[in-house]
């Protein structure tokens, strides 16, 4: 059975003190209220990562992820962080290719491929984000866009490597807008992604991969979204900044 995953993306929010307090609340609520087959991941800014890893030591329900890593091993890349550094701090996951990174920092499918490679090399599990813009949906090119986002960033991977990836389908028009994809729209794309993976790899692989939905997910709409056959959880932005909302979203699986 695929693991149920709810990952929070804090983006550039919460100072150090606020972040530690939020994480402690999340851990306590997760321990008290969530079942064992649910994985909560908190993707904080770099600043908090090491402390969050220390706080969550021995906790199987809550893990820590970064929001990005650089594609080179090390060197003169001022302001960047390496996969090795993240892994050495105990970080387990890394978001790659978030639409904000694609939009504001020029990331492409090709750079995502490099980032996925280096993340896997250092035993970080990539949460690879894909999704179409409103314009692409309206021009009915969204299936092609999603297909190429997966193919160009991941199809060079061996089966063993690909099995370590989590995919997050995040329609750009739904991120931070309050407009959620309907459960039918999300399910349609998730099923499409699974079919593509079965075609490229095999059916068993397609059945194994966790595919998360992201885009204005909240405690009110999580139940219906997560009830869809091919939706294995969520990547949560705004609602992950409030411990109660974040855990209530995860409880949609209870
Ligand atoms: C995100 O940034 O990944 C996201 C899904 O944001 P929000 O939940 O705020 O739409």
mmCIF file of C-alpha atoms and ligand atoms in Angstrom:
data_model
loop_
_atom_site.group_PDB
_atom_site.id
_atom_site.type_symbol
_atom_site.label_atom_id
_atom_site.label_comp_id
_atom_site.label_asym_id
_atom_site.label_seq_id
_atom_site.Cartn_x
_atom_site.Cartn_y
_atom_site.Cartn_z
ATOM 1 C CA UNK A 1 0.000 0.000 0.000
ATOM 2 C CA UNK A 2 1.279 3.472 -0.877
ATOM 3 C CA UNK A 3 2.234 5.610 2.106
ATOM 4 C CA UNK A 4 -0.024 8.591 2.849
ATOM 5 C CA UNK A 5 2.091 11.722 2.868
ATOM 6 C CA UNK A 6 1.331 15.279 3.856
ATOM 7 C CA UNK A 7 4.241 17.655 3.287
ATOM 8 C CA UNK A 8 4.293 21.269 4.401
ATOM 9 C CA UNK A 9 6.156 23.904 2.426
ATOM 10 C CA UNK A 10 6.775 26.876 4.694
ATOM 11 C CA UNK A 11 8.354 28.839 1.802
ATOM 12 C CA UNK A 12 10.110 31.997 3.143
ATOM 13 C CA UNK A 13 8.011 32.258 6.293
ATOM 14 C CA UNK A 14 8.688 31.980 10.056
ATOM 15 C CA UNK A 15 11.752 33.352 11.779
ATOM 16 C CA UNK A 16 13.893 30.930 13.766
ATOM 17 C CA UNK A 17 11.915 31.138 17.001
ATOM 18 C CA UNK A 18 8.548 30.983 15.272
ATOM 19 C CA UNK A 19 9.651 28.030 13.165
ATOM 20 C CA UNK A 20 10.780 25.964 16.151
ATOM 21 C CA UNK A 21 7.524 26.680 17.968
ATOM 22 C CA UNK A 22 5.424 25.715 14.947
ATOM 23 C CA UNK A 23 7.385 22.515 14.434
ATOM 24 C CA UNK A 24 7.009 21.500 18.089
ATOM 25 C CA UNK A 25 3.247 21.969 17.844
ATOM 26 C CA UNK A 26 3.131 19.909 14.647
ATOM 27 C CA UNK A 27 5.114 17.097 16.257
ATOM 28 C CA UNK A 28 2.942 16.926 19.326
ATOM 29 C CA UNK A 29 -0.284 16.937 17.326
ATOM 30 C CA UNK A 30 1.059 14.344 14.882
ATOM 31 C CA UNK A 31 2.070 12.029 17.726
ATOM 32 C CA UNK A 32 -1.294 12.345 19.437
ATOM 33 C CA UNK A 33 -3.603 12.332 16.448
ATOM 34 C CA UNK A 34 -2.137 10.602 13.396
ATOM 35 C CA UNK A 35 -1.999 6.947 12.440
ATOM 36 C CA UNK A 36 1.245 5.140 11.788
ATOM 37 C CA UNK A 37 0.817 4.817 8.020
ATOM 38 C CA UNK A 38 0.897 8.602 7.638
ATOM 39 C CA UNK A 39 4.124 10.491 6.977
ATOM 40 C CA UNK A 40 4.255 14.182 7.766
ATOM 41 C CA UNK A 41 7.141 16.118 6.229
ATOM 42 C CA UNK A 42 7.993 19.700 7.142
ATOM 43 C CA UNK A 43 9.991 21.578 4.498
ATOM 44 C CA UNK A 44 11.369 24.626 6.264
ATOM 45 C CA UNK A 45 13.825 27.330 5.230
ATOM 46 C CA UNK A 46 17.489 26.207 5.492
ATOM 47 C CA UNK A 47 17.954 28.145 8.721
ATOM 48 C CA UNK A 48 15.679 25.867 10.720
ATOM 49 C CA UNK A 49 16.626 22.501 9.262
ATOM 50 C CA UNK A 50 19.299 21.283 11.641
ATOM 51 C CA UNK A 51 17.307 22.232 14.737
ATOM 52 C CA UNK A 52 14.155 20.607 13.382
ATOM 53 C CA UNK A 53 16.056 17.399 12.678
ATOM 54 C CA UNK A 54 17.321 17.417 16.274
ATOM 55 C CA UNK A 55 13.819 18.027 17.622
ATOM 56 C CA UNK A 56 12.345 15.189 15.552
ATOM 57 C CA UNK A 57 15.014 12.571 16.352
ATOM 58 C CA UNK A 58 13.351 9.209 16.936
ATOM 59 C CA UNK A 59 9.999 10.442 15.671
ATOM 60 C CA UNK A 60 8.734 8.256 12.830
ATOM 61 C CA UNK A 61 5.692 10.341 11.973
ATOM 62 C CA UNK A 62 7.409 13.662 11.281
ATOM 63 C CA UNK A 63 10.402 14.114 8.975
ATOM 64 C CA UNK A 64 12.260 17.175 7.756
ATOM 65 C CA UNK A 65 12.791 18.386 4.205
ATOM 66 C CA UNK A 66 14.455 21.301 2.425
ATOM 67 C CA UNK A 67 12.783 23.432 -0.237
ATOM 68 C CA UNK A 68 15.638 23.301 -2.744
ATOM 69 C CA UNK A 69 19.251 22.283 -3.248
ATOM 70 C CA UNK A 70 21.903 23.291 -5.757
ATOM 71 C CA UNK A 71 22.830 20.943 -8.578
ATOM 72 C CA UNK A 72 26.627 21.034 -8.116
ATOM 73 C CA UNK A 73 28.504 19.013 -5.522
ATOM 74 C CA UNK A 74 30.259 22.037 -3.957
ATOM 75 C CA UNK A 75 32.182 25.139 -4.935
ATOM 76 C CA UNK A 76 31.841 28.826 -5.761
ATOM 77 C CA UNK A 77 28.057 29.189 -5.760
ATOM 78 C CA UNK A 78 27.490 31.966 -3.266
ATOM 79 C CA UNK A 79 24.246 31.685 -1.387
ATOM 80 C CA UNK A 80 23.443 28.148 -2.488
ATOM 81 C CA UNK A 81 23.237 24.934 -0.460
ATOM 82 C CA UNK A 82 24.379 21.458 -1.485
ATOM 83 C CA UNK A 83 22.631 18.117 -1.213
ATOM 84 C CA UNK A 84 25.592 16.845 0.789
ATOM 85 C CA UNK A 85 25.157 19.658 3.335
ATOM 86 C CA UNK A 86 21.454 18.887 3.715
ATOM 87 C CA UNK A 87 22.030 15.171 4.107
ATOM 88 C CA UNK A 88 24.854 15.739 6.609
ATOM 89 C CA UNK A 89 22.390 17.707 8.774
ATOM 90 C CA UNK A 90 19.958 14.766 8.803
ATOM 91 C CA UNK A 91 17.491 16.178 6.268
ATOM 92 C CA UNK A 92 15.610 13.381 4.471
ATOM 93 C CA UNK A 93 13.593 15.086 1.735
ATOM 94 C CA UNK A 94 14.029 17.952 -0.702
ATOM 95 C CA UNK A 95 11.460 19.756 -2.827
ATOM 96 C CA UNK A 96 12.684 20.132 -6.390
ATOM 97 C CA UNK A 97 11.184 22.198 -9.198
ATOM 98 C CA UNK A 98 8.548 24.079 -7.216
ATOM 99 C CA UNK A 99 6.708 26.424 -9.569
ATOM 100 C CA UNK A 100 8.051 29.432 -7.653
ATOM 101 C CA UNK A 101 11.593 28.234 -8.330
ATOM 102 C CA UNK A 102 10.728 27.750 -11.979
ATOM 103 C CA UNK A 103 9.055 31.186 -12.187
ATOM 104 C CA UNK A 104 11.416 33.386 -10.114
ATOM 105 C CA UNK A 105 14.734 31.542 -10.316
ATOM 106 C CA UNK A 106 14.713 30.240 -13.865
ATOM 107 C CA UNK A 107 14.682 26.545 -13.036
ATOM 108 C CA UNK A 108 13.945 24.268 -15.973
ATOM 109 C CA UNK A 109 13.242 20.577 -16.377
ATOM 110 C CA UNK A 110 16.947 20.189 -17.190
ATOM 111 C CA UNK A 111 18.122 21.829 -13.958
ATOM 112 C CA UNK A 112 15.550 19.772 -12.061
ATOM 113 C CA UNK A 113 17.070 16.616 -13.583
ATOM 114 C CA UNK A 114 20.490 17.637 -12.262
ATOM 115 C CA UNK A 115 19.070 18.463 -8.833
ATOM 116 C CA UNK A 116 17.253 15.135 -8.654
ATOM 117 C CA UNK A 117 20.505 13.359 -9.530
ATOM 118 C CA UNK A 118 22.516 15.028 -6.826
ATOM 119 C CA UNK A 119 19.740 14.643 -4.262
ATOM 120 C CA UNK A 120 19.525 10.905 -4.915
ATOM 121 C CA UNK A 121 23.310 10.600 -4.807
ATOM 122 C CA UNK A 122 23.175 11.920 -1.238
ATOM 123 C CA UNK A 123 20.178 9.794 -0.246
ATOM 124 C CA UNK A 124 17.721 12.670 -0.128
ATOM 125 C CA UNK A 125 14.237 11.815 -1.361
ATOM 126 C CA UNK A 126 13.153 14.335 -3.997
ATOM 127 C CA UNK A 127 9.605 15.725 -3.942
ATOM 128 C CA UNK A 128 9.461 16.689 -7.594
ATOM 129 C CA UNK A 129 6.876 19.369 -8.428
ATOM 130 C CA UNK A 130 5.100 19.583 -11.752
ATOM 131 C CA UNK A 131 2.015 21.401 -12.977
ATOM 132 C CA UNK A 132 0.595 23.618 -15.667
ATOM 133 C CA UNK A 133 -0.164 27.329 -15.733
ATOM 134 C CA UNK A 134 -3.689 28.604 -16.293
ATOM 135 C CA UNK A 135 -2.789 29.572 -19.838
ATOM 136 C CA UNK A 136 -1.516 26.069 -20.568
ATOM 137 C CA UNK A 137 -4.703 24.542 -19.180
ATOM 138 C CA UNK A 138 -6.887 26.906 -21.146
ATOM 139 C CA UNK A 139 -5.001 26.107 -24.347
ATOM 140 C CA UNK A 140 -5.384 22.378 -23.579
ATOM 141 C CA UNK A 141 -1.607 21.788 -23.581
ATOM 142 C CA UNK A 142 -1.528 20.757 -19.925
ATOM 143 C CA UNK A 143 -1.167 17.030 -20.555
ATOM 144 C CA UNK A 144 1.821 17.639 -22.849
ATOM 145 C CA UNK A 145 3.404 20.028 -20.354
ATOM 146 C CA UNK A 146 3.075 17.553 -17.495
ATOM 147 C CA UNK A 147 4.366 14.722 -19.639
ATOM 148 C CA UNK A 148 7.491 16.674 -20.573
ATOM 149 C CA UNK A 149 8.060 17.878 -16.998
ATOM 150 C CA UNK A 150 8.199 14.260 -15.855
ATOM 151 C CA UNK A 151 10.089 12.889 -18.837
ATOM 152 C CA UNK A 152 12.805 15.544 -19.036
ATOM 153 C CA UNK A 153 13.598 15.535 -15.323
ATOM 154 C CA UNK A 154 13.230 11.859 -14.398
ATOM 155 C CA UNK A 155 13.181 9.384 -17.283
ATOM 156 C CA UNK A 156 16.976 9.087 -17.298
ATOM 157 C CA UNK A 157 16.723 7.439 -13.866
ATOM 158 C CA UNK A 158 17.041 3.719 -13.315
ATOM 159 C CA UNK A 159 14.009 1.907 -11.871
ATOM 160 C CA UNK A 160 15.738 1.752 -8.519
ATOM 161 C CA UNK A 161 16.322 5.501 -8.534
ATOM 162 C CA UNK A 162 12.893 6.431 -9.828
ATOM 163 C CA UNK A 163 11.256 4.430 -7.025
ATOM 164 C CA UNK A 164 12.679 6.944 -4.523
ATOM 165 C CA UNK A 165 10.876 9.938 -6.027
ATOM 166 C CA UNK A 166 7.684 11.525 -4.758
ATOM 167 C CA UNK A 167 5.762 13.495 -7.353
ATOM 168 C CA UNK A 168 3.699 16.549 -6.442
ATOM 169 C CA UNK A 169 1.125 17.705 -8.971
ATOM 170 C CA UNK A 170 0.622 21.405 -8.333
ATOM 171 C CA UNK A 171 -1.383 23.312 -10.921
ATOM 172 C CA UNK A 172 0.253 26.752 -10.885
ATOM 173 C CA UNK A 173 -3.145 28.450 -11.019
ATOM 174 C CA UNK A 174 -4.085 26.818 -7.712
ATOM 175 C CA UNK A 175 -0.953 27.675 -5.709
ATOM 176 C CA UNK A 176 -1.584 30.340 -3.099
ATOM 177 C CA UNK A 177 -4.665 31.572 -4.969
ATOM 178 C CA UNK A 178 -7.436 30.001 -2.902
ATOM 179 C CA UNK A 179 -8.606 28.294 -6.104
ATOM 180 C CA UNK A 180 -8.320 24.529 -5.702
ATOM 181 C CA UNK A 181 -8.427 22.036 -8.541
ATOM 182 C CA UNK A 182 -11.644 20.045 -8.225
ATOM 183 C CA UNK A 183 -11.125 16.514 -6.987
ATOM 184 C CA UNK A 184 -12.086 15.292 -10.481
ATOM 185 C CA UNK A 185 -9.544 17.591 -12.167
ATOM 186 C CA UNK A 186 -6.802 16.495 -9.776
ATOM 187 C CA UNK A 187 -7.677 12.799 -10.062
ATOM 188 C CA UNK A 188 -7.640 13.022 -13.858
ATOM 189 C CA UNK A 189 -4.073 14.347 -13.864
ATOM 190 C CA UNK A 190 -2.853 11.956 -11.161
ATOM 191 C CA UNK A 191 -4.204 9.000 -13.117
ATOM 192 C CA UNK A 192 -2.531 10.381 -16.247
ATOM 193 C CA UNK A 193 0.816 10.669 -14.416
ATOM 194 C CA UNK A 194 0.515 7.091 -13.178
ATOM 195 C CA UNK A 195 -0.251 5.886 -16.700
ATOM 196 C CA UNK A 196 2.803 7.698 -18.060
ATOM 197 C CA UNK A 197 5.022 6.105 -15.410
ATOM 198 C CA UNK A 198 3.599 2.658 -16.198
ATOM 199 C CA UNK A 199 4.381 3.272 -19.857
ATOM 200 C CA UNK A 200 7.961 4.418 -19.227
ATOM 201 C CA UNK A 201 8.809 2.029 -16.370
ATOM 202 C CA UNK A 202 6.189 -0.566 -15.461
ATOM 203 C CA UNK A 203 2.793 -0.964 -13.787
ATOM 204 C CA UNK A 204 4.269 -2.029 -10.453
ATOM 205 C CA UNK A 205 6.364 1.150 -10.372
ATOM 206 C CA UNK A 206 3.338 3.292 -11.251
ATOM 207 C CA UNK A 207 1.404 1.667 -8.406
ATOM 208 C CA UNK A 208 4.219 2.281 -5.921
ATOM 209 C CA UNK A 209 4.931 5.955 -6.547
ATOM 210 C CA UNK A 210 3.305 8.478 -4.216
ATOM 211 C CA UNK A 211 1.680 11.352 -6.076
ATOM 212 C CA UNK A 212 0.715 14.354 -3.944
ATOM 213 C CA UNK A 213 -1.682 17.142 -4.828
ATOM 214 C CA UNK A 214 -0.753 20.760 -4.067
ATOM 215 C CA UNK A 215 -2.628 24.017 -4.561
ATOM 216 C CA UNK A 216 -4.790 25.747 -1.938
ATOM 217 C CA UNK A 217 -5.394 22.505 -0.077
ATOM 218 C CA UNK A 218 -7.056 23.127 3.308
ATOM 219 C CA UNK A 219 -8.845 21.172 6.045
ATOM 220 C CA UNK A 220 -12.165 21.641 4.236
ATOM 221 C CA UNK A 221 -11.195 20.258 0.837
ATOM 222 C CA UNK A 222 -8.570 17.674 1.890
ATOM 223 C CA UNK A 223 -11.106 14.913 2.586
ATOM 224 C CA UNK A 224 -12.492 14.920 -0.914
ATOM 225 C CA UNK A 225 -9.134 15.349 -2.645
ATOM 226 C CA UNK A 226 -7.409 12.607 -0.648
ATOM 227 C CA UNK A 227 -10.333 10.222 -1.204
ATOM 228 C CA UNK A 228 -9.426 10.031 -4.905
ATOM 229 C CA UNK A 229 -7.869 6.763 -5.985
ATOM 230 C CA UNK A 230 -4.618 8.237 -7.278
ATOM 231 C CA UNK A 231 -4.071 11.034 -4.749
ATOM 232 C CA UNK A 232 -1.716 9.918 -1.989
ATOM 233 C CA UNK A 233 -1.579 13.114 0.005
ATOM 234 C CA UNK A 234 -0.715 16.760 -0.349
ATOM 235 C CA UNK A 235 1.993 19.373 -0.591
ATOM 236 C CA UNK A 236 0.656 22.171 1.541
ATOM 237 C CA UNK A 237 1.790 25.799 1.431
ATOM 238 C CA UNK A 238 -0.267 28.398 3.302
ATOM 239 C CA UNK A 239 -2.142 25.932 5.510
ATOM 240 C CA UNK A 240 1.126 24.375 6.735
ATOM 241 C CA UNK A 241 1.898 27.578 8.624
ATOM 242 C CA UNK A 242 -0.862 26.821 11.133
ATOM 243 C CA UNK A 243 -0.276 23.617 13.081
ATOM 244 C CA UNK A 244 -4.006 22.926 13.607
ATOM 245 C CA UNK A 245 -4.849 23.294 9.904
ATOM 246 C CA UNK A 246 -1.835 21.275 8.794
ATOM 247 C CA UNK A 247 -2.595 18.349 11.092
ATOM 248 C CA UNK A 248 -6.299 18.517 10.264
ATOM 249 C CA UNK A 249 -5.344 18.117 6.596
ATOM 250 C CA UNK A 250 -3.257 15.042 7.498
ATOM 251 C CA UNK A 251 -6.194 13.716 9.490
ATOM 252 C CA UNK A 252 -8.190 13.449 6.278
ATOM 253 C CA UNK A 253 -6.541 10.004 6.112
ATOM 254 C CA UNK A 254 -7.641 8.932 9.612
HETATM 255 C C1 LIG B 1 2.813 25.168 -2.513
HETATM 256 O O1 LIG B 1 3.455 26.199 -2.468
HETATM 257 O O2 LIG B 1 3.398 24.107 -2.767
HETATM 258 C C2 LIG B 1 1.370 25.213 -2.286
HETATM 259 C C3 LIG B 1 0.651 24.169 -2.582
HETATM 260 O O3 LIG B 1 0.888 26.380 -1.746
HETATM 261 P P1 LIG B 1 -0.619 26.648 -1.240
HETATM 262 O O4 LIG B 1 -1.038 25.457 -0.430
HETATM 263 O O5 LIG B 1 -0.514 27.892 -0.405
HETATM 264 O O6 LIG B 1 -1.467 26.840 -2.449
#
